[in-house]
Amino acid sequence: MIEVLELEKEFPKKDGTRFKAVDRVSFEAQDGEIVCLLGVNGAGKTTTMRLLSTVFKPTYGTAKIQGYDIVTQPAKVRENLGFLSGDTGLYNRLRVHEFITYFGRLNQVPDAQIKSRMDEMAELLDMKDFIDRKIEFLSSGMKQKVSIVRSIIHDPPVMIFDEPTSGLDILTARNIISFIRDCKEKGKCVLFSTHIMREAERLADRIVLIHRGQVLATGTLEEMRAETNQVDLDDIFVHYVNKSNTEEELQAHEF
Amino acid sequence: MNFKTVFIVFRKEMLEMLRDKRTIFTTFILPLILYPLLFVGFGSIMSRQEQVLEERGAQIALVDSVQTEVSQSIIESIGENKGFELIPYTKEAKTLLDEGELQAIVSITDSTNTSGLSVYKVRVSFDSSKERNLLVYNKIKDSVNQSKESNIASYLETKAIDPGIMELIQVEQVDTASSQKIVGSFLGMFLPYLMIMMLVAGAAMVAGDLVAGEKERHTLETLLVSSAGRNELVIGKYLTVITVAMVNVVVNLFSMSFSMQYLLGSAAELGDFTSIPIWGFLILLAAMIPLATFFAALLLSLSTFSRNIKEAGSYQQPVMIISMLLGMISFLPSVEINTLLSLVPVVNIALLFRAVLTNEFQWLHVFLTIGSTLILDVIAIWATIKLFNTESVLFRTEDDTSLKNVRKEKRNLFNSFNGTVIYAILLALLYYLGQYLQKGDLLNGLIQTQVLIILLPPLLILRIFKLKPREVCRIKAPKLKEVALVPYIAISASVIVILIMQVINMLFPFPEKYLEQMSSMFEMTDNIWIQLAVIALLPGICEEVLFRGFLIRFYEGYGKKAAVIISALLFAAFHLDPFRLLPTFLLGLLLGYLTLRSGGILNSMLSHFLNNAFALVISTFATSAWLEYIIKDSDTIQWWLIFPAAIIFVVSIVLFHKVTSTKGEEQWESSDT
């Protein structure tokens, strides 16, 4: 499971001021649950994901993945984490099975287990035809499948997907969606980020609305509908954004 | 660290390298075909060239103002050379010679020496800048010598003396250098240089790809999210660079020595040269490894810093040029490795190479060379791992650094990039324009340099950006307490700096020419006040405005300490004087500290003035009686002065630090000791 506790990330800007990309964000995701981080571009989704995957260090707060702290135990966190993003590149000069084996080994998976897991996934995702081919000759759909296998080769209990469908055609995106559902069925804890409302509606058990680095609302779709009296997620989203804007204005007027 | 993971990374990177056609071509195929083509082609062109010269013969104009039997025999002997055409001297001969139509003009004159004998003088005029003429001259010389000997022999015969007397004294040349030494000294000239170049080229080829390439292809993040540690990734990649660099050296050496043997075998002039000692190559390769590790670490850290392969390439270029220049030291026959030079990176390996090839090396130098290289190596790897942990470096995005944008935002002027560019331009100006200005009148040249190159540009730039010099350069009245302390600081620091110069002089004696140049500065005018103005007052103002007023601003984003250190480095390098690098650096630290600590530039101006004035006084009055307590042998100052100077310096700096500490201003300790 994922527990995010007041996570904050500040970046220095070129003019010397600082800018909070993630501002005291807290939420959690249970095993066997799909949580969607929903927000427009630049809302702080990717930064949150990078903080959770230990690529960034938080300036305040922390998060726990399977109980391991992202600040003090980053190596343990990465062992328990599968990470997949839409713009992940691959090593073009490697063959598919070499590529997957490489990441399996980097994650300390025994060779025999890598082999059996790869065969199993190849069967599942219909990859047998190109498992021996060089990655540079693959189509983007095939590449995405390779990325999927790469992300799950060490069978992590927590999966993080950062805009997994961005830039993909419908068919390939469907593959990802069904893969995310599979992960849930296997009891994994899944966190995925998107700016596409439809995707969040279809997949998420719970939604975390994030805007300008802050969490606006957390809850299931039904709860949000009840609270806002809106049906469509688009409208719900706009409702929350407007609400936070007016709150800010009110605060500004008070001073 | 898990070495298994390191090996996994290494194996994957090597596999990728071997799959890259470009790498395979430049590492294996190119050297294998390039050198044979180059050497064989070069060899055949050379031998053809010589043949052509022989066949083409020469046109030689002749003036025989003696017209005797002897002069005739000289002319005949010259004319016997194949292809030589002798033509009578005409007025146009000189122009023909200049135009290359004629190869030489030979004129024979005579005179009578003290014992009454006729003496012949053969003058050969030729243009030695053309290879062909040199060849012709040598042939003429040989012919003249031949006829000289036969003439003397026949003269001796007429006097009934045995011509064998001419062989009375003979010089025999015995070369005691072993053939290994000859080969070694020849190879030692260019092999180190070539090997260093191949090493850098090989390392640069892959280093850019390994990290900057991963950024470019969006694979780095995936790698960082895997459970492999950052240091394991770095070391794995690092081993890859070393391996490719070493393979590049081995393949190039192999191909080169093979084709060289072919070339020299066919020319057959150096004889023994064909037997290049194999063991020597092995030692050289072993000696190459520390350097390979150093370059690998350095280039990998540059690659980590870069956004993409292209940027990595442009950062690699200065490294390649600098190592090329440093490696060229092996071409200088007079420079030999010593304890100090074995601490200078690249230079030490180049010189050690030559020493190993001529079998004249000391193990101390080997250990120092390898040891110092390994220390640098560890630092560079550490830096790479550090960079790998710096998220702002790993996820750098494109900056807009176009000039238009810079001008738009005044606040943006003062960043380190702009500072470095401005500094580089001024340095180039100083080098070219400054040298030109000081060529004629040194006094005026120095004034113009200070005002035009050092003071004017920062003021102009501030003007363009509509910034107030008074504010930017911190021109404000200092406190009385500060001003009272500055003389103590400045004079004691000057003494310390002069003593440091004396130590440097002991380690690396200053060349005669350098000393002359230095003293010419103090002797350009007899008027001590003008000297004081030009040597002390002007630099005190102009250089302070540029370095402590203007340039230091560009680096304050890194913090005050870093700004002081960087501005001191720039200041030291600006003097374009390797001997004064350390003293000027220390002085720069002090002056930067004074400015930033007190928030005003006038303290450092005063300090700079006093320092230069002190040096002027010492050198002008070195022989005066009143300075004999501190100066011995009229040129060095007494060593014991270090004690009072150090004490005064420390005390006055501590006081200065106290005097300038104000509430609210952030505290920071002295950065120069």
PDB file of C-alpha atoms in Angstrom, chain A residues 9-11 14-17 46 49-51 53-58 75 78-79 81-83 85 87-95 98-99 101-103 105-108 111 134 150 162, chain B residues 2 5 8-9 11-13 15-17 19-21 23 209 214 217-230 232-233 237 389 391-392 394-395 399-401 405 409 411-412 415:
ATOM      1  CA  LYS A   9       8.390  19.542  -3.332  1.00  0.00           C
ATOM      2  CA  GLU A  10       9.836  22.970  -4.027  1.00  0.00           C
ATOM      3  CA  PHE A  11      11.855  23.853  -7.095  1.00  0.00           C
ATOM      4  CA  LYS A  14      15.426  30.896 -12.557  1.00  0.00           C
ATOM      5  CA  ASP A  15      14.595  34.289 -11.151  1.00  0.00           C
ATOM      6  CA  GLY A  16      15.632  33.138  -7.698  1.00  0.00           C
ATOM      7  CA  THR A  17      12.147  32.567  -6.260  1.00  0.00           C
ATOM      8  CA  THR A  46       4.391  13.733 -12.422  1.00  0.00           C
ATOM      9  CA  MET A  49       4.991  10.191  -9.005  1.00  0.00           C
ATOM     10  CA  ARG A  50       8.697  10.956  -9.148  1.00  0.00           C
ATOM     11  CA  LEU A  51       8.754  11.611  -5.426  1.00  0.00           C
ATOM     12  CA  SER A  53       9.513   6.472  -7.092  1.00  0.00           C
ATOM     13  CA  THR A  54      12.433   8.066  -5.142  1.00  0.00           C
ATOM     14  CA  VAL A  55      13.810   9.869  -8.188  1.00  0.00           C
ATOM     15  CA  PHE A  56      13.082  13.173  -6.454  1.00  0.00           C
ATOM     16  CA  LYS A  57      13.669  13.904  -2.790  1.00  0.00           C
ATOM     17  CA  PRO A  58      10.816  15.734  -1.016  1.00  0.00           C
ATOM     18  CA  ALA A  75      16.359   1.118  -2.187  1.00  0.00           C
ATOM     19  CA  ARG A  78      12.238   0.683  -5.432  1.00  0.00           C
ATOM     20  CA  GLU A  79      12.322  -3.074  -4.866  1.00  0.00           C
ATOM     21  CA  LEU A  81       7.634  -0.693  -6.887  1.00  0.00           C
ATOM     22  CA  GLY A  82       6.775  -1.116 -10.524  1.00  0.00           C
ATOM     23  CA  PHE A  83       6.887   2.101 -12.530  1.00  0.00           C
ATOM     24  CA  SER A  85       5.034   6.064 -17.781  1.00  0.00           C
ATOM     25  CA  ASP A  87       7.003   8.349 -22.537  1.00  0.00           C
ATOM     26  CA  THR A  88       9.329   5.622 -21.248  1.00  0.00           C
ATOM     27  CA  GLY A  89      12.085   4.932 -23.745  1.00  0.00           C
ATOM     28  CA  LEU A  90      13.618   1.546 -24.434  1.00  0.00           C
ATOM     29  CA  TYR A  91      17.099   0.410 -25.406  1.00  0.00           C
ATOM     30  CA  ASN A  92      16.708   0.103 -29.147  1.00  0.00           C
ATOM     31  CA  ARG A  93      19.785  -2.003 -29.717  1.00  0.00           C
ATOM     32  CA  LEU A  94      18.696  -4.771 -27.340  1.00  0.00           C
ATOM     33  CA  ARG A  95      16.401  -7.640 -28.177  1.00  0.00           C
ATOM     34  CA  GLU A  98      17.511  -9.153 -23.364  1.00  0.00           C
ATOM     35  CA  PHE A  99      15.869  -5.941 -22.318  1.00  0.00           C
ATOM     36  CA  THR A 101      16.175  -9.856 -18.535  1.00  0.00           C
ATOM     37  CA  TYR A 102      18.345  -6.786 -17.900  1.00  0.00           C
ATOM     38  CA  PHE A 103      15.720  -5.105 -15.753  1.00  0.00           C
ATOM     39  CA  ARG A 105      18.492  -8.790 -13.064  1.00  0.00           C
ATOM     40  CA  LEU A 106      18.809  -5.164 -11.973  1.00  0.00           C
ATOM     41  CA  ASN A 107      15.905  -5.854  -9.636  1.00  0.00           C
ATOM     42  CA  GLN A 108      17.637  -8.989  -8.326  1.00  0.00           C
ATOM     43  CA  ASP A 111      17.268 -15.875 -13.901  1.00  0.00           C
ATOM     44  CA  LYS A 134      15.433  -6.004 -31.711  1.00  0.00           C
ATOM     45  CA  ARG A 150       9.600  -4.616 -17.799  1.00  0.00           C
ATOM     46  CA  ASP A 162       2.415   8.018 -14.765  1.00  0.00           C
TER      47      ASP A 162
ATOM     48  CA  ASN B   2      26.730  -4.941  -5.170  1.00  0.00           C
ATOM     49  CA  THR B   5      24.735  -5.415 -10.294  1.00  0.00           C
ATOM     50  CA  ILE B   8      25.039  -6.625 -15.041  1.00  0.00           C
ATOM     51  CA  VAL B   9      25.114  -2.955 -16.023  1.00  0.00           C
ATOM     52  CA  ARG B  11      27.565  -6.352 -19.608  1.00  0.00           C
ATOM     53  CA  LYS B  12      24.441  -4.687 -20.955  1.00  0.00           C
ATOM     54  CA  GLU B  13      26.286  -1.496 -21.898  1.00  0.00           C
ATOM     55  CA  LEU B  15      26.392  -5.460 -25.537  1.00  0.00           C
ATOM     56  CA  GLU B  16      24.745  -2.248 -26.665  1.00  0.00           C
ATOM     57  CA  MET B  17      28.077  -0.766 -27.723  1.00  0.00           C
ATOM     58  CA  ARG B  19      25.540  -3.601 -31.474  1.00  0.00           C
ATOM     59  CA  ASP B  20      26.187   0.000 -32.500  1.00  0.00           C
ATOM     60  CA  LYS B  21      27.496   0.086 -36.040  1.00  0.00           C
ATOM     61  CA  THR B  23      31.054   2.449 -32.612  1.00  0.00           C
ATOM     62  CA  ASP B 209      25.890   8.100 -25.121  1.00  0.00           C
ATOM     63  CA  GLU B 214      19.783   7.860 -21.859  1.00  0.00           C
ATOM     64  CA  ARG B 217      15.946   8.598 -25.198  1.00  0.00           C
ATOM     65  CA  HIS B 218      13.917   8.821 -21.956  1.00  0.00           C
ATOM     66  CA  THR B 219      15.399   5.646 -20.531  1.00  0.00           C
ATOM     67  CA  LEU B 220      17.189   7.170 -17.579  1.00  0.00           C
ATOM     68  CA  GLU B 221      14.133   7.423 -15.353  1.00  0.00           C
ATOM     69  CA  THR B 222      13.309   3.752 -15.823  1.00  0.00           C
ATOM     70  CA  LEU B 223      16.859   2.910 -14.849  1.00  0.00           C
ATOM     71  CA  LEU B 224      16.724   5.107 -11.769  1.00  0.00           C
ATOM     72  CA  VAL B 225      13.472   3.517 -10.609  1.00  0.00           C
ATOM     73  CA  SER B 226      14.962   0.028 -10.719  1.00  0.00           C
ATOM     74  CA  SER B 227      16.354  -1.231  -7.453  1.00  0.00           C
ATOM     75  CA  ALA B 228      19.951  -0.863  -8.666  1.00  0.00           C
ATOM     76  CA  GLY B 229      21.837   1.756  -6.662  1.00  0.00           C
ATOM     77  CA  ARG B 230      23.082   4.962  -8.251  1.00  0.00           C
ATOM     78  CA  GLU B 232      26.270   0.653  -9.136  1.00  0.00           C
ATOM     79  CA  LEU B 233      24.893   2.236 -12.294  1.00  0.00           C
ATOM     80  CA  LYS B 237      28.917   2.648 -17.025  1.00  0.00           C
ATOM     81  CA  ASN B 389      21.933  12.023  -7.103  1.00  0.00           C
ATOM     82  CA  GLU B 391      17.691  15.707  -9.467  1.00  0.00           C
ATOM     83  CA  SER B 392      18.057  19.161 -10.991  1.00  0.00           C
ATOM     84  CA  LEU B 394      19.145  14.563 -14.066  1.00  0.00           C
ATOM     85  CA  PHE B 395      15.972  16.336 -15.113  1.00  0.00           C
ATOM     86  CA  ASP B 399      16.860  26.872 -20.995  1.00  0.00           C
ATOM     87  CA  ASP B 400      16.258  29.866 -23.152  1.00  0.00           C
ATOM     88  CA  THR B 401      19.663  31.467 -23.273  1.00  0.00           C
ATOM     89  CA  ASN B 405      15.802  37.076 -23.555  1.00  0.00           C
ATOM     90  CA  GLU B 409      15.180  40.624 -17.894  1.00  0.00           C
ATOM     91  CA  ARG B 411      17.687  40.232 -13.139  1.00  0.00           C
ATOM     92  CA  ASN B 412      18.818  37.530 -15.491  1.00  0.00           C
ATOM     93  CA  ASN B 415      24.019  34.433 -13.916  1.00  0.00           C
TER      94      ASN B 415
END
